[in-house]
Amino acid sequence: MSPPSINTRVLRLDPDIPDARCIAEAAKLLQQGQLVAFPTETVYGLGANALDAEAVSRIFVAKGRPAINPIIVHVFDRKGLRKVVAEIPPLAERLIAHFWPGPLSLVLNKHKKLPGEVTAQGPTVAVRSPASRIARDLIAQAGLPIAAPSANLSSHLSPTRAQHVLKDLAGRIPLILDGGKTRGGVESTVINLTVTPPLLLRPGLISPQEIENLIGPIDQHLSSDQPAQALPSPGMLLRHYAPHAVLQLVSTPSITSTLRELLKKSLRVAYLYWTDLPAFSNPKLHLQKMPDNPSACAACLFDTLHHLDDAAFDYIVVQEVPKGDEWLAIRDRLIRASSSKEKAV
Ligand code: TXA
Ligand code: MG
């Protein structure tokens, strides 16, 4: 069921020196139990007061999100963290000292006062301290922990620009803070510290190797060629981060034949590649080279897919992702984006 249509305002802010009046206005809405979309260093989040069960339930309505999918809580620092977790174990202390503020979400035992709506009624909560100035100013000004999933409709692509939020959530939320394009481009790494060894639940901008260098071996349950499929994270529904177009990852030797077949069917096709072009040229085929560097690629990945969706491509063929663990997050997102829609070839 759709929520009643409300007027969605967009306030444009300088991401480095955000206007204090805009931040104050957004913070006030959060204190009143309303929703505000804002940029983090990864993607845009849809925030609500994490301590207000009714406010958090508005997130689920606005996104059409299944209640079994828990939400990441955003805090300013350790003091904010103590309000939402039962305790801070030594491994968490080490990771926090090194990676916060930044794109690392830690799953810890929840504080008894944190509403079950945030955690899908489970005993743990995922928490991170975002690095973007707008997110930090907003949390500080509201004086609250902010529950915020990515600001898109459930299972859609995560937003890296305010326009992407508007596409999905116009009429459903009162305010979007527009700080331009986010720098990171894919969501935070999520690691569960309530199990031994710690378990990687979602690959992200911080690699497993960087984490292991600090705290020793972690369980990945992910080989570098597999998606984060059967993960013990309730929200890890496979089809996710998906464009409207059908997306297909294709091994390099099959690229030419796959593209030929699709073009024969008069489909509008885009091809994203790192190294190999097809063995023919066709003016109807949109070719796009992806950056060779994994961080640069992450920064433009969702933006590229949004752009291709806006241009109404039917089909997005993607060359297999380069080998190596530094490509884990990109491989994971593309495998999820490609799952379960019918393929034409
Ligand atoms: O970068 C990010 O993480 C962005 C920005 C806005 O911070 N947020 C984000 O939230 O991607 P969301 O809701 O789209 O993804 C959160 C992921 C989900 O896969 C969810 O299942 C998992 O984190 N998660 C949240 N709480 C959890 C918990 N208590 N235990 C296990 N997994 C959890
Ligand atoms: Mg999401």
Tab-separated table of C-alpha atoms and ligand atoms in Angstrom:
chain	number	residue	atom	x	y	z
A	1	MET	CA	0.000	0.000	0.000
A	2	SER	CA	1.347	3.465	-0.865
A	3	PRO	CA	1.722	6.002	1.919
A	4	PRO	CA	-0.191	9.283	1.483
A	5	SER	CA	1.553	11.628	-0.943
A	6	ILE	CA	3.444	14.416	0.799
A	7	ASN	CA	5.426	17.332	-0.530
A	8	THR	CA	9.134	16.426	-0.780
A	9	ARG	CA	11.491	19.377	-0.378
A	10	VAL	CA	15.090	19.281	-1.596
A	11	LEU	CA	17.646	21.513	0.126
A	12	ARG	CA	20.935	21.964	-1.728
A	13	LEU	CA	23.996	22.119	0.552
A	14	ASP	CA	27.733	22.512	0.175
A	15	PRO	CA	29.072	19.063	1.221
A	16	ASP	CA	32.191	20.604	2.795
A	17	ILE	CA	30.590	23.596	4.563
A	18	PRO	CA	26.895	22.711	5.014
A	19	ASP	CA	24.570	25.599	5.820
A	20	ALA	CA	23.764	25.396	9.560
A	21	ARG	CA	20.148	26.543	9.004
A	22	CYS	CA	19.444	23.656	6.623
A	23	ILE	CA	21.019	21.190	9.041
A	24	ALA	CA	18.928	22.654	11.892
A	25	GLU	CA	15.748	22.270	9.858
A	26	ALA	CA	16.539	18.642	9.035
A	27	ALA	CA	17.517	17.885	12.656
A	28	LYS	CA	14.207	19.318	13.857
A	29	LEU	CA	12.249	17.022	11.544
A	30	LEU	CA	14.209	14.034	12.888
A	31	GLN	CA	13.466	15.094	16.474
A	32	GLN	CA	9.770	15.276	15.535
A	33	GLY	CA	9.826	11.674	14.320
A	34	GLN	CA	9.916	12.514	10.584
A	35	LEU	CA	12.216	11.101	7.873
A	36	VAL	CA	15.119	12.921	6.222
A	37	ALA	CA	17.298	11.649	3.353
A	38	PHE	CA	20.934	12.748	3.533
A	39	PRO	CA	24.284	11.948	1.874
A	40	THR	CA	26.856	9.798	3.653
A	41	GLU	CA	30.299	9.033	2.219
A	42	THR	CA	28.904	5.776	0.748
A	43	VAL	CA	25.338	6.328	-0.533
A	44	TYR	CA	22.341	8.469	0.506
A	45	GLY	CA	20.598	7.252	3.688
A	46	LEU	CA	16.965	7.596	4.768
A	47	GLY	CA	17.180	8.661	8.404
A	48	ALA	CA	14.864	8.478	11.411
A	49	ASN	CA	15.363	8.803	15.172
A	50	ALA	CA	16.608	5.291	16.075
A	51	LEU	CA	15.122	5.557	19.570
A	52	ASP	CA	11.590	6.270	18.289
A	53	ALA	CA	9.839	3.064	17.170
A	54	GLU	CA	7.122	4.958	15.299
A	55	ALA	CA	9.668	7.055	13.378
A	56	VAL	CA	11.598	3.907	12.429
A	57	SER	CA	8.431	2.196	11.226
A	58	ARG	CA	7.942	5.118	8.797
A	59	ILE	CA	11.176	4.056	7.077
A	60	PHE	CA	9.704	0.626	6.328
A	61	VAL	CA	6.539	2.193	4.885
A	62	ALA	CA	8.410	4.750	2.754
A	63	LYS	CA	10.799	2.148	1.306
A	64	GLY	CA	8.371	-0.789	1.087
A	65	ARG	CA	11.036	-2.610	3.102
A	66	PRO	CA	10.289	-6.042	4.607
A	67	ALA	CA	10.260	-5.826	8.423
A	68	ILE	CA	12.726	-8.735	8.591
A	69	ASN	CA	15.483	-6.485	7.253
A	70	PRO	CA	17.281	-4.679	10.119
A	71	ILE	CA	18.593	-1.124	9.765
A	72	ILE	CA	22.063	0.348	10.355
A	73	VAL	CA	22.232	2.961	13.133
A	74	HIS	CA	24.452	5.998	12.518
A	75	VAL	CA	26.227	7.580	15.497
A	76	PHE	CA	28.607	10.513	15.878
A	77	ASP	CA	31.183	8.799	18.094
A	78	ARG	CA	31.699	6.277	20.945
A	79	LYS	CA	29.408	8.278	23.215
A	80	GLY	CA	26.587	7.893	20.693
A	81	LEU	CA	27.513	4.244	20.222
A	82	ARG	CA	27.055	3.522	23.955
A	83	LYS	CA	23.403	4.587	23.669
A	84	VAL	CA	22.591	1.831	21.182
A	85	VAL	CA	24.805	-1.152	22.089
A	86	ALA	CA	24.998	-3.310	25.239
A	87	GLU	CA	28.808	-3.223	25.338
A	88	ILE	CA	31.817	-2.364	23.160
A	89	PRO	CA	34.066	-5.444	22.906
A	90	PRO	CA	37.861	-5.044	22.449
A	91	LEU	CA	37.785	-6.024	18.753
A	92	ALA	CA	35.217	-3.304	18.124
A	93	GLU	CA	37.420	-0.782	19.947
A	94	ARG	CA	40.298	-1.619	17.627
A	95	LEU	CA	38.226	-1.326	14.457
A	96	ILE	CA	36.596	1.905	15.633
A	97	ALA	CA	39.953	3.502	16.481
A	98	HIS	CA	41.175	2.743	12.972
A	99	PHE	CA	38.174	3.031	10.649
A	100	TRP	CA	35.692	5.461	12.226
A	101	PRO	CA	34.359	7.729	11.035
A	102	GLY	CA	34.090	5.672	7.870
A	103	PRO	CA	32.305	2.981	5.821
A	104	LEU	CA	32.460	0.115	8.358
A	105	SER	CA	29.291	-1.143	10.099
A	106	LEU	CA	29.773	-3.296	13.201
A	107	VAL	CA	27.111	-5.761	14.348
A	108	LEU	CA	27.099	-5.767	18.175
A	109	ASN	CA	24.660	-6.739	20.945
A	110	LYS	CA	21.941	-4.114	21.093
A	111	HIS	CA	21.136	-1.813	24.014
A	112	LYS	CA	17.926	-2.833	25.748
A	113	LYS	CA	16.384	0.586	25.074
A	114	LEU	CA	16.861	0.383	21.309
A	115	PRO	CA	13.467	-0.452	19.742
A	116	GLY	CA	13.132	-3.890	18.132
A	117	GLU	CA	11.865	-2.191	14.932
A	118	VAL	CA	15.490	-1.184	14.174
A	119	THR	CA	16.907	-4.692	14.556
A	120	ALA	CA	14.109	-6.798	13.000
A	121	GLN	CA	13.352	-7.827	16.612
A	122	GLY	CA	16.800	-9.473	16.848
A	123	PRO	CA	19.334	-9.151	19.712
A	124	THR	CA	21.999	-7.356	17.626
A	125	VAL	CA	22.354	-3.973	15.940
A	126	ALA	CA	24.578	-2.793	13.065
A	127	VAL	CA	26.217	0.572	13.846
A	128	ARG	CA	28.526	2.922	12.006
A	129	SER	CA	29.845	6.455	12.261
A	130	PRO	CA	29.610	8.092	8.836
A	131	ALA	CA	32.395	10.333	7.561
A	132	SER	CA	30.525	12.866	5.411
A	133	ARG	CA	30.285	16.321	6.913
A	134	ILE	CA	26.533	16.612	6.251
A	135	ALA	CA	25.790	13.306	8.015
A	136	ARG	CA	28.005	14.234	10.968
A	137	ASP	CA	26.522	17.708	11.373
A	138	LEU	CA	23.015	16.257	11.161
A	139	ILE	CA	23.643	13.592	13.835
A	140	ALA	CA	25.342	16.131	16.121
A	141	GLN	CA	22.601	18.724	15.705
A	142	ALA	CA	19.763	16.217	16.213
A	143	GLY	CA	21.587	14.788	19.244
A	144	LEU	CA	20.205	11.367	18.322
A	145	PRO	CA	21.342	8.047	16.905
A	146	ILE	CA	19.948	7.928	13.356
A	147	ALA	CA	18.621	4.685	11.877
A	148	ALA	CA	19.230	4.903	8.124
A	149	PRO	CA	19.040	2.337	5.350
A	150	SER	CA	19.929	3.384	1.819
A	151	ALA	CA	17.354	5.933	0.566
A	152	ASN	CA	15.805	3.843	-2.236
A	153	LEU	CA	12.719	1.672	-2.618
A	154	SER	CA	13.409	-1.838	-1.336
A	155	SER	CA	15.522	-3.928	-3.787
A	156	HIS	CA	16.209	-0.933	-6.077
A	157	LEU	CA	19.633	0.572	-6.742
A	158	SER	CA	21.145	2.571	-3.894
A	159	PRO	CA	21.190	6.341	-4.518
A	160	THR	CA	24.436	8.220	-4.998
A	161	ARG	CA	22.750	11.541	-5.863
A	162	ALA	CA	19.726	13.424	-4.495
A	163	GLN	CA	17.977	12.975	-7.888
A	164	HIS	CA	18.164	9.195	-7.400
A	165	VAL	CA	16.431	9.554	-4.014
A	166	LEU	CA	13.785	11.748	-5.583
A	167	LYS	CA	13.103	9.152	-8.325
A	168	ASP	CA	12.165	6.533	-5.697
A	169	LEU	CA	10.896	8.501	-2.717
A	170	ALA	CA	9.251	11.716	-4.017
A	171	GLY	CA	5.874	12.079	-2.278
A	172	ARG	CA	6.913	9.632	0.446
A	173	ILE	CA	9.307	11.720	2.566
A	174	PRO	CA	9.325	15.406	3.589
A	175	LEU	CA	12.997	16.335	3.036
A	176	ILE	CA	16.129	15.457	1.063
A	177	LEU	CA	19.459	17.123	1.850
A	178	ASP	CA	21.254	17.375	-1.488
A	179	GLY	CA	25.031	17.332	-1.038
A	180	GLY	CA	25.834	16.285	-4.611
A	181	LYS	CA	27.295	12.936	-5.623
A	182	THR	CA	28.543	10.705	-2.791
A	183	ARG	CA	32.266	9.908	-2.905
A	184	GLY	CA	32.367	6.196	-2.030
A	185	GLY	CA	29.547	4.972	-4.264
A	186	VAL	CA	28.821	1.569	-2.660
A	187	GLU	CA	27.505	0.762	0.810
A	188	SER	CA	29.560	0.149	3.936
A	189	THR	CA	31.253	-3.133	4.804
A	190	VAL	CA	29.162	-4.990	7.427
A	191	ILE	CA	30.904	-7.301	9.921
A	192	ASN	CA	29.329	-9.289	12.750
A	193	LEU	CA	31.439	-9.090	15.924
A	194	THR	CA	29.029	-11.102	18.094
A	195	VAL	CA	30.379	-14.392	16.698
A	196	THR	CA	33.882	-15.937	16.824
A	197	PRO	CA	35.618	-15.519	14.487
A	198	PRO	CA	33.948	-12.318	13.282
A	199	LEU	CA	31.862	-12.801	10.137
A	200	LEU	CA	31.815	-10.578	7.063
A	201	LEU	CA	28.139	-10.052	6.151
A	202	ARG	CA	28.504	-7.578	3.291
A	203	PRO	CA	31.681	-6.626	1.403
A	204	GLY	CA	32.147	-2.883	1.001
A	205	LEU	CA	34.659	-0.105	0.697
A	206	ILE	CA	36.834	-1.488	3.515
A	207	SER	CA	38.314	-4.822	2.414
A	208	PRO	CA	38.483	-8.053	4.469
A	209	GLN	CA	42.281	-7.805	4.266
A	210	GLU	CA	42.321	-4.376	5.917
A	211	ILE	CA	40.121	-5.739	8.706
A	212	GLU	CA	42.228	-8.882	9.174
A	213	ASN	CA	45.387	-6.796	9.393
A	214	LEU	CA	43.922	-5.253	12.549
A	215	ILE	CA	41.991	-8.031	14.270
A	216	GLY	CA	43.230	-11.319	12.788
A	217	PRO	CA	41.293	-13.890	10.749
A	218	ILE	CA	37.635	-13.295	9.975
A	219	ASP	CA	35.145	-15.647	8.399
A	220	GLN	CA	34.104	-14.589	4.934
A	221	HIS	CA	31.783	-17.308	3.678
A	222	LEU	CA	32.452	-15.566	0.391
A	223	SER	CA	34.900	-16.782	-2.129
A	224	SER	CA	36.042	-14.055	-4.457
A	225	ASP	CA	33.881	-15.445	-7.278
A	226	GLN	CA	30.641	-15.802	-5.351
A	227	PRO	CA	28.021	-13.367	-4.195
A	228	ALA	CA	27.255	-12.919	-0.535
A	229	GLN	CA	24.403	-15.398	-0.909
A	230	ALA	CA	23.361	-17.533	2.022
A	231	LEU	CA	24.542	-15.108	4.652
A	232	PRO	CA	23.130	-15.133	8.163
A	233	SER	CA	21.994	-11.545	7.787
A	234	PRO	CA	18.230	-11.318	7.567
A	235	GLY	CA	18.288	-8.543	5.020
A	236	MET	CA	20.586	-10.268	2.600
A	237	LEU	CA	17.820	-10.927	0.104
A	238	LEU	CA	19.605	-11.902	-3.065
A	239	ARG	CA	18.018	-9.655	-5.691
A	240	HIS	CA	19.086	-6.231	-4.567
A	241	TYR	CA	20.760	-3.099	-5.849
A	242	ALA	CA	18.985	-3.790	-9.111
A	243	PRO	CA	18.377	-1.535	-12.113
A	244	HIS	CA	15.112	-1.780	-14.113
A	245	ALA	CA	17.009	-3.069	-17.133
A	246	VAL	CA	18.022	-6.719	-17.182
A	247	LEU	CA	21.655	-6.934	-16.111
A	248	GLN	CA	23.795	-9.868	-17.155
A	249	LEU	CA	27.400	-10.621	-16.205
A	250	VAL	CA	29.107	-12.381	-19.085
A	251	SER	CA	32.404	-14.274	-19.196
A	252	THR	CA	34.874	-12.705	-21.612
A	253	PRO	CA	34.799	-15.457	-24.303
A	254	SER	CA	30.974	-15.166	-24.601
A	255	ILE	CA	30.760	-11.384	-24.977
A	256	THR	CA	30.635	-11.169	-28.759
A	257	SER	CA	27.982	-13.880	-29.167
A	258	THR	CA	25.842	-12.550	-26.288
A	259	LEU	CA	25.817	-9.012	-27.647
A	260	ARG	CA	25.087	-10.207	-31.213
A	261	GLU	CA	22.054	-12.196	-30.045
A	262	LEU	CA	20.646	-9.273	-28.026
A	263	LEU	CA	21.055	-6.789	-30.853
A	264	LYS	CA	19.239	-9.212	-33.221
A	265	LYS	CA	16.218	-8.937	-30.907
A	266	SER	CA	16.211	-5.126	-31.357
A	267	LEU	CA	16.844	-4.563	-27.673
A	268	ARG	CA	18.538	-1.370	-26.500
A	269	VAL	CA	21.790	-2.699	-25.120
A	270	ALA	CA	24.602	-1.145	-23.077
A	271	TYR	CA	27.888	-2.958	-22.556
A	272	LEU	CA	30.130	-2.167	-19.576
A	273	TYR	CA	33.670	-3.511	-19.811
A	274	TRP	CA	37.118	-3.358	-18.334
A	275	THR	CA	39.303	-4.906	-21.031
A	276	ASP	CA	37.490	-6.561	-23.949
A	277	LEU	CA	35.386	-5.042	-26.690
A	278	PRO	CA	33.158	-7.266	-28.892
A	279	ALA	CA	34.612	-8.445	-32.196
A	280	PHE	CA	32.186	-6.234	-34.192
A	281	SER	CA	30.944	-2.689	-34.083
A	282	ASN	CA	27.304	-1.595	-34.076
A	283	PRO	CA	26.075	1.992	-33.756
A	284	LYS	CA	23.117	0.790	-31.652
A	285	LEU	CA	25.374	-0.647	-28.974
A	286	HIS	CA	26.305	1.727	-26.153
A	287	LEU	CA	29.853	0.980	-24.979
A	288	GLN	CA	31.158	2.128	-21.636
A	289	LYS	CA	34.607	1.498	-20.200
A	290	MET	CA	34.698	1.059	-16.410
A	291	PRO	CA	37.630	2.329	-14.300
A	292	ASP	CA	40.503	-0.142	-13.730
A	293	ASN	CA	40.875	0.994	-10.158
A	294	PRO	CA	38.348	-0.627	-7.758
A	295	SER	CA	37.725	2.548	-5.684
A	296	ALA	CA	37.181	4.663	-8.782
A	297	CYS	CA	34.897	1.941	-10.155
A	298	ALA	CA	32.876	1.769	-6.907
A	299	ALA	CA	32.471	5.548	-6.953
A	300	CYS	CA	30.742	5.461	-10.358
A	301	LEU	CA	29.073	2.009	-10.387
A	302	PHE	CA	25.542	2.829	-9.142
A	303	ASP	CA	25.697	6.218	-10.805
A	304	THR	CA	26.348	4.497	-14.149
A	305	LEU	CA	23.478	2.024	-13.627
A	306	HIS	CA	21.068	4.842	-12.657
A	307	HIS	CA	22.110	6.711	-15.762
A	308	LEU	CA	21.493	3.706	-18.029
A	309	ASP	CA	18.078	3.174	-16.421
A	310	ASP	CA	17.175	6.832	-17.005
A	311	ALA	CA	18.200	6.387	-20.643
A	312	ALA	CA	15.771	3.413	-20.832
A	313	PHE	CA	18.181	0.674	-21.871
A	314	ASP	CA	16.539	-2.776	-21.900
A	315	TYR	CA	19.654	-4.728	-21.264
A	316	ILE	CA	22.987	-4.099	-19.551
A	317	VAL	CA	25.718	-6.607	-20.335
A	318	VAL	CA	28.692	-6.442	-17.986
A	319	GLN	CA	32.047	-8.077	-18.589
A	320	GLU	CA	33.086	-10.421	-15.756
A	321	VAL	CA	34.595	-8.360	-12.942
A	322	PRO	CA	38.424	-8.337	-12.707
A	323	LYS	CA	39.903	-11.022	-10.416
A	324	GLY	CA	41.087	-10.203	-6.906
A	325	ASP	CA	39.617	-9.452	-3.474
A	326	GLU	CA	39.820	-5.701	-3.973
A	327	TRP	CA	36.898	-6.193	-6.431
A	328	LEU	CA	34.760	-8.126	-3.909
A	329	ALA	CA	32.209	-5.361	-3.213
A	330	ILE	CA	31.736	-4.556	-6.908
A	331	ARG	CA	31.402	-8.243	-7.819
A	332	ASP	CA	28.856	-8.725	-5.013
A	333	ARG	CA	26.691	-5.769	-6.095
A	334	LEU	CA	26.748	-6.776	-9.768
A	335	ILE	CA	25.861	-10.397	-9.009
A	336	ARG	CA	22.939	-9.202	-6.881
A	337	ALA	CA	21.822	-6.745	-9.554
A	338	SER	CA	21.893	-9.555	-12.118
A	339	SER	CA	19.951	-12.203	-10.204
A	340	SER	CA	16.488	-13.490	-11.020
A	341	LYS	CA	15.298	-11.255	-13.851
A	342	GLU	CA	14.648	-13.165	-17.029
A	343	LYS	CA	17.514	-13.194	-19.473
A	344	ALA	CA	16.892	-12.920	-23.191
A	345	VAL	CA	19.881	-15.112	-24.107
B	1	TXA	O1	26.743	2.532	3.571
B	1	TXA	C1	25.750	2.068	4.134
B	1	TXA	O2	25.807	1.090	4.888
B	1	TXA	C2	24.392	2.756	3.857
B	1	TXA	C3	24.475	4.182	4.403
B	1	TXA	C4	23.159	4.901	4.313
B	1	TXA	O3	24.960	4.160	5.705
B	1	TXA	N1	23.328	2.024	4.466
B	1	TXA	C5	22.871	0.847	3.989
B	1	TXA	O4	21.795	0.334	4.692
B	1	TXA	O5	23.352	0.291	3.026
B	1	TXA	P1	20.885	-0.858	4.138
B	1	TXA	O6	19.743	-0.967	5.082
B	1	TXA	O7	20.550	-0.602	2.731
B	1	TXA	O8	21.777	-2.122	4.340
B	1	TXA	C6	22.054	-2.577	5.657
B	1	TXA	C7	22.547	-3.991	5.618
B	1	TXA	C8	21.427	-4.935	5.272
B	1	TXA	O9	21.928	-5.940	4.417
B	1	TXA	C9	21.036	-5.502	6.628
B	1	TXA	O10	20.497	-6.792	6.546
B	1	TXA	C10	22.364	-5.511	7.363
B	1	TXA	O11	23.014	-4.348	6.925
B	1	TXA	N2	22.119	-5.421	8.815
B	1	TXA	C11	21.601	-4.381	9.495
B	1	TXA	N3	21.480	-4.682	10.797
B	1	TXA	C12	21.939	-5.947	10.959
B	1	TXA	C13	22.050	-6.842	12.074
B	1	TXA	N4	21.675	-6.495	13.293
B	1	TXA	N5	22.553	-8.070	11.833
B	1	TXA	C14	22.932	-8.445	10.594
B	1	TXA	N6	22.838	-7.644	9.495
B	1	TXA	C15	22.355	-6.413	9.671
B	2	MG	MG	19.981	-0.810	0.839
